[in-house]
XYZ file of C-alpha atoms in Angstrom:
360
model
C -26.822 -76.293 8.791
C -25.370 -73.905 6.220
C -27.406 -71.632 3.998
C -26.448 -70.555 0.491
C -23.017 -70.434 -1.119
C -21.417 -68.430 1.688
C -21.805 -71.193 4.233
C -23.616 -68.949 6.717
C -25.027 -70.995 9.567
C -28.715 -70.891 10.474
C -29.301 -68.746 13.538
C -31.873 -66.959 15.695
C -31.556 -63.361 16.837
C -33.987 -61.223 18.854
C -33.430 -57.459 18.817
C -34.002 -55.737 22.149
C -36.655 -52.957 22.163
C -34.768 -50.123 23.851
C -34.485 -46.493 22.759
C -30.918 -45.129 22.827
C -29.737 -41.522 22.834
C -25.968 -41.109 22.484
C -23.937 -37.915 22.465
C -22.547 -35.020 24.463
C -24.895 -33.147 26.811
C -27.788 -35.544 26.256
C -28.747 -35.430 29.952
C -30.688 -32.276 29.072
C -33.153 -34.427 27.085
C -34.285 -36.533 30.038
C -37.503 -34.588 30.678
C -38.508 -34.891 27.002
C -37.995 -38.652 27.197
C -40.132 -38.813 30.321
C -42.953 -36.995 28.554
C -42.598 -39.320 25.535
C -43.261 -42.232 27.870
C -46.390 -40.484 29.150
C -44.981 -40.179 32.681
C -44.971 -37.291 35.147
C -43.520 -38.512 38.477
C -39.951 -39.800 38.367
C -38.347 -41.626 41.270
C -34.653 -40.863 40.757
C -31.874 -43.253 41.738
C -28.186 -42.599 42.165
C -25.390 -43.284 44.655
C -23.477 -41.236 47.215
C -20.624 -40.585 44.778
C -22.896 -38.822 42.272
C -25.271 -37.211 44.762
C -23.836 -33.695 44.897
C -23.058 -32.995 41.235
C -24.404 -35.317 38.540
C -27.573 -36.342 40.372
C -28.240 -32.708 41.258
C -27.913 -31.801 37.568
C -30.361 -34.564 36.729
C -32.902 -33.292 39.252
C -32.630 -29.799 37.769
C -33.124 -31.189 34.261
C -36.209 -33.108 35.391
C -37.693 -30.075 37.147
C -41.197 -30.748 38.436
C -41.048 -34.328 37.109
C -38.434 -35.388 39.671
C -40.416 -36.219 42.815
C -37.729 -37.875 44.957
C -34.003 -38.702 44.848
C -32.556 -41.836 46.463
C -28.798 -42.326 46.705
C -29.000 -45.741 48.373
C -27.547 -47.868 45.549
C -24.756 -50.254 46.590
C -22.720 -52.984 44.921
C -24.223 -56.384 44.022
C -27.871 -55.217 44.477
C -28.627 -56.704 47.915
C -32.312 -57.516 48.344
C -32.557 -55.728 51.694
C -31.506 -52.432 50.055
C -34.002 -52.926 47.241
C -36.811 -53.508 49.727
C -35.888 -50.388 51.688
C -35.858 -48.227 48.547
C -39.044 -49.892 47.318
C -40.880 -48.480 50.335
C -39.733 -44.964 49.392
C -40.830 -45.443 45.786
C -44.309 -46.581 46.766
C -44.703 -43.748 49.277
C -44.110 -41.034 46.666
C -46.513 -42.550 44.101
C -43.934 -42.517 41.285
C -44.865 -43.608 37.773
C -41.331 -43.904 36.358
C -37.777 -44.748 37.463
C -34.828 -42.614 36.362
C -31.358 -43.905 37.281
C -27.990 -42.165 36.988
C -24.860 -44.086 37.910
C -22.919 -47.262 37.302
C -23.901 -50.906 37.467
C -24.993 -50.717 41.109
C -27.498 -47.917 40.478
C -28.809 -49.460 37.287
C -29.073 -52.833 39.033
C -31.238 -51.238 41.708
C -33.426 -49.649 39.030
C -33.886 -53.048 37.405
C -34.743 -54.672 40.723
C -37.413 -52.031 41.349
C -38.769 -52.384 37.812
C -39.061 -56.128 38.320
C -41.226 -55.534 41.383
C -43.324 -52.659 40.020
C -43.229 -52.944 36.206
C -42.481 -49.203 36.042
C -40.634 -47.939 32.950
C -36.980 -46.987 33.323
C -34.815 -44.214 31.905
C -31.150 -44.830 32.718
C -28.067 -42.636 32.353
C -24.890 -44.730 32.693
C -21.776 -43.099 34.141
C -19.431 -46.090 33.730
C -18.673 -48.612 31.002
C -20.331 -51.637 32.618
C -22.880 -52.069 29.806
C -25.501 -53.701 32.058
C -28.037 -51.032 31.103
C -28.349 -52.658 27.674
C -29.292 -56.093 29.023
C -32.493 -57.729 30.321
C -30.362 -59.300 33.062
C -30.524 -58.615 36.793
C -28.155 -59.986 39.411
C -29.397 -59.796 43.016
C -27.707 -60.845 46.257
C -29.670 -62.499 49.038
C -27.940 -63.783 52.198
C -24.551 -63.790 50.511
C -25.691 -65.640 47.373
C -25.898 -63.812 44.065
C -28.393 -65.104 41.525
C -29.219 -63.922 38.031
C -32.521 -63.638 36.224
C -33.249 -62.733 32.621
C -36.509 -60.883 32.050
C -37.649 -58.257 29.559
C -39.341 -56.578 32.525
C -35.935 -55.308 33.741
C -34.716 -53.974 30.382
C -34.723 -50.148 30.495
C -37.063 -48.484 28.027
C -34.667 -45.579 27.383
C -30.871 -45.365 27.693
C -29.352 -41.888 27.610
C -25.615 -42.024 26.986
C -24.067 -38.664 27.843
C -20.315 -38.863 27.271
C -19.855 -35.866 29.575
C -21.083 -37.954 32.537
C -17.984 -40.158 32.193
C -15.445 -37.310 32.332
C -15.065 -37.597 36.096
C -14.624 -41.373 36.090
C -11.077 -41.948 37.386
C -8.733 -43.712 34.940
C -8.348 -46.767 37.183
C -12.116 -47.233 37.447
C -12.567 -46.494 33.750
C -10.157 -49.303 32.954
C -11.774 -52.038 35.054
C -15.260 -50.874 34.062
C -14.296 -51.106 30.401
C -12.794 -54.571 30.781
C -16.024 -55.595 32.502
C -17.825 -54.530 29.320
C -15.344 -56.428 27.159
C -16.219 -59.533 29.174
C -19.815 -59.275 27.967
C -18.680 -59.351 24.349
C -16.168 -62.149 24.874
C -18.812 -64.410 26.381
C -21.294 -63.545 23.641
C -18.833 -64.830 21.030
C -18.845 -68.359 22.430
C -22.412 -68.371 23.782
C -24.647 -71.330 22.972
C -26.966 -68.983 21.079
C -24.236 -66.890 19.425
C -25.188 -65.519 16.016
C -23.559 -63.468 13.241
C -25.230 -60.217 14.355
C -24.016 -60.193 17.956
C -20.655 -61.716 17.037
C -19.925 -58.926 14.573
C -20.977 -56.312 17.117
C -18.915 -58.010 19.834
C -15.744 -57.763 17.819
C -16.444 -54.090 17.107
C -17.125 -53.366 20.786
C -13.975 -55.131 21.992
C -11.906 -53.221 19.440
C -13.412 -49.868 20.451
C -12.693 -50.434 24.132
C -9.293 -51.955 23.454
C -8.305 -48.740 21.657
C -9.960 -46.326 24.052
C -8.979 -47.608 27.496
C -5.188 -47.069 27.239
C -5.858 -43.575 25.892
C -8.115 -42.769 28.853
C -5.474 -44.023 31.297
C -2.941 -41.799 29.548
C -5.258 -38.776 29.253
C -8.581 -38.910 31.145
C -9.726 -35.722 29.370
C -9.570 -37.281 25.873
C -13.122 -36.649 24.625
C -12.818 -38.982 21.663
C -11.493 -41.828 23.786
C -14.325 -41.308 26.282
C -16.867 -41.451 23.443
C -15.292 -44.570 21.944
C -15.314 -46.316 25.316
C -18.955 -45.488 26.021
C -19.976 -46.574 22.526
C -18.037 -49.821 22.923
C -19.640 -50.444 26.298
C -23.111 -50.079 24.797
C -22.280 -52.523 21.995
C -20.799 -55.071 24.401
C -23.775 -54.821 26.729
C -26.160 -55.227 23.813
C -24.399 -58.441 22.833
C -24.779 -59.924 26.289
C -28.400 -58.803 26.354
C -29.146 -60.851 23.251
C -27.432 -64.141 24.172
C -26.613 -66.267 27.198
C -23.792 -66.129 29.738
C -21.203 -68.783 30.524
C -18.249 -69.538 32.791
C -16.833 -66.046 33.192
C -20.032 -64.451 34.486
C -20.814 -67.451 36.697
C -17.428 -67.191 38.400
C -17.735 -63.432 38.843
C -21.175 -63.752 40.406
C -19.851 -66.388 42.807
C -16.834 -64.300 43.774
C -18.768 -61.054 44.060
C -21.924 -62.275 45.733
C -20.374 -64.818 48.099
C -17.071 -63.150 48.973
C -17.944 -59.480 48.482
C -15.237 -58.777 45.908
C -15.575 -55.551 43.878
C -17.587 -56.124 40.706
C -15.543 -54.608 37.880
C -12.190 -55.596 39.368
C -13.359 -59.206 39.663
C -14.344 -59.247 35.987
C -10.956 -57.777 35.099
C -9.028 -60.456 36.975
C -11.126 -63.454 35.889
C -11.624 -62.658 32.194
C -8.187 -63.750 30.865
C -8.414 -67.026 32.775
C -11.968 -67.771 31.629
C -10.837 -67.093 28.062
C -7.892 -69.454 28.489
C -10.174 -72.133 29.959
C -12.463 -71.977 26.908
C -9.809 -71.430 24.222
C -9.545 -75.074 23.138
C -13.345 -75.489 22.999
C -14.113 -72.200 21.200
C -11.031 -71.364 19.125
C -12.849 -69.338 16.460
C -14.535 -67.140 19.073
C -11.279 -66.458 20.921
C -9.496 -65.784 17.618
C -11.988 -62.969 17.052
C -11.185 -61.537 20.481
C -7.476 -61.600 19.678
C -8.067 -59.956 16.310
C -10.139 -57.191 17.891
C -7.276 -56.474 20.302
C -4.630 -56.618 17.594
C -2.983 -59.635 19.199
C -2.144 -63.241 18.326
C -3.851 -64.824 21.329
C -6.858 -63.666 23.347
C -6.215 -64.674 26.954
C -2.741 -63.155 27.118
C -3.924 -59.996 25.357
C -6.754 -59.541 27.872
C -4.309 -60.001 30.746
C -1.896 -57.502 29.191
C -4.629 -54.913 28.667
C -5.149 -54.919 32.428
C -1.545 -55.321 33.532
C 0.024 -52.755 31.200
C -2.455 -50.080 32.261
C -2.294 -50.637 36.005
C -5.422 -52.697 36.712
C -5.391 -55.522 39.275
C -4.461 -58.906 37.830
C -4.904 -61.185 40.854
C -7.722 -62.094 43.208
C -5.293 -61.594 46.077
C -4.999 -57.900 45.136
C -8.747 -57.333 45.398
C -9.349 -59.018 48.740
C -9.785 -62.749 48.081
C -8.484 -65.173 50.693
C -6.556 -68.212 49.496
C -8.502 -70.268 52.051
C -11.745 -69.523 50.133
C -10.605 -70.879 46.754
C -11.948 -74.371 47.433
C -15.308 -72.962 48.496
C -15.402 -70.834 45.326
C -14.623 -73.846 43.136
C -17.421 -75.831 44.768
C -19.869 -72.945 44.312
C -18.953 -72.622 40.637
C -20.166 -76.193 40.052
C -23.582 -75.559 41.563
C -26.591 -74.608 39.396
C -25.691 -76.168 36.062
C -25.099 -73.762 33.194
C -23.893 -74.074 29.623
C -20.252 -73.459 28.708
C -18.340 -74.460 25.565
C -15.942 -76.541 27.686
C -17.370 -78.818 30.399
C -17.205 -77.380 33.921
C -14.978 -79.672 35.984
C -13.791 -79.034 39.510
C -10.095 -79.742 39.001
C -9.608 -77.341 36.075
C -11.838 -74.718 37.728
C -9.797 -74.932 40.921
C -6.623 -74.513 38.846
C -8.173 -71.495 37.072
C -8.954 -69.884 40.420
C -5.409 -70.556 41.654
C -3.962 -68.896 38.550
C -6.300 -65.935 39.053
C -5.463 -65.711 42.750
C -1.734 -65.571 42.053
C -2.017 -63.333 38.992
C -0.328 -65.704 36.559
C -0.429 -64.606 32.930
C -2.294 -67.225 30.822
C -0.094 -68.833 28.223
């Protein structure tokens, strides 16, 4: 159904109710945000990598409001870790969760919020973009499942560009491509709309410009700011619409086979784009345009390959013997995708990704 002379399609769009602070040195505002939420006892989450410097800075900024620091966050949000940290949270009688770190730390914060309904303040240190979504992926007994609930959406996101300065170029690159994946899938989502689609193209373009500059010069302040801004936009797009083939495959590969999160997204994204290109040509044309290229799948592959990121599942620890199992798992739990999910083509996609073939 088109509306008016412009031919704009009818659509639905729900804005997400999160407060965002973006800038340099914004970590210093965390205590003020805590007070604005009417909270006084923050349970602080981080990971071993950030424990000695960034998390220590956060505890100093919180002062008397920071009642306990946990650095237990690990990849893929295993339920047994969440339950162990949950016991610590309850014991200290916290009334708020503050998380500093990447997707693993923010995933743990979301898992705790789901169980306690405590408000969250999150400070991302990577470009994953998951902080801007009401989506939580948890792993239980080797199976990763995803839920969508407003209960896990952080109330406040503090983007401090300075927190990303220490992110190594290689991790910056795969983290940024992970964020791009959110925007790519939002463009061909079943509930795609003009608002998120416009933002998605802007986010892809920002990251596409910034990531090669960060690889070349990790101290480039402007590139770091562009990448963090792009990551927020891409995450916001995914938060507003549904996920499809790419995220399903990544959850299977990560949760079942223990592959690293961002690297898996980086390897799979070009092949998922190629799989859906014939069914969603307009969406993939927008991806190509945002990257200044003629074709999306090849451009996404080149963004990784030309800047030194892994381009094959073999490089990141996948066994060729597990490809059949992965293809079978991808067909379980029906989900929407612009092109039908069929085992033969999915198995071929996984073979291309395993061998690192450039999509054509």
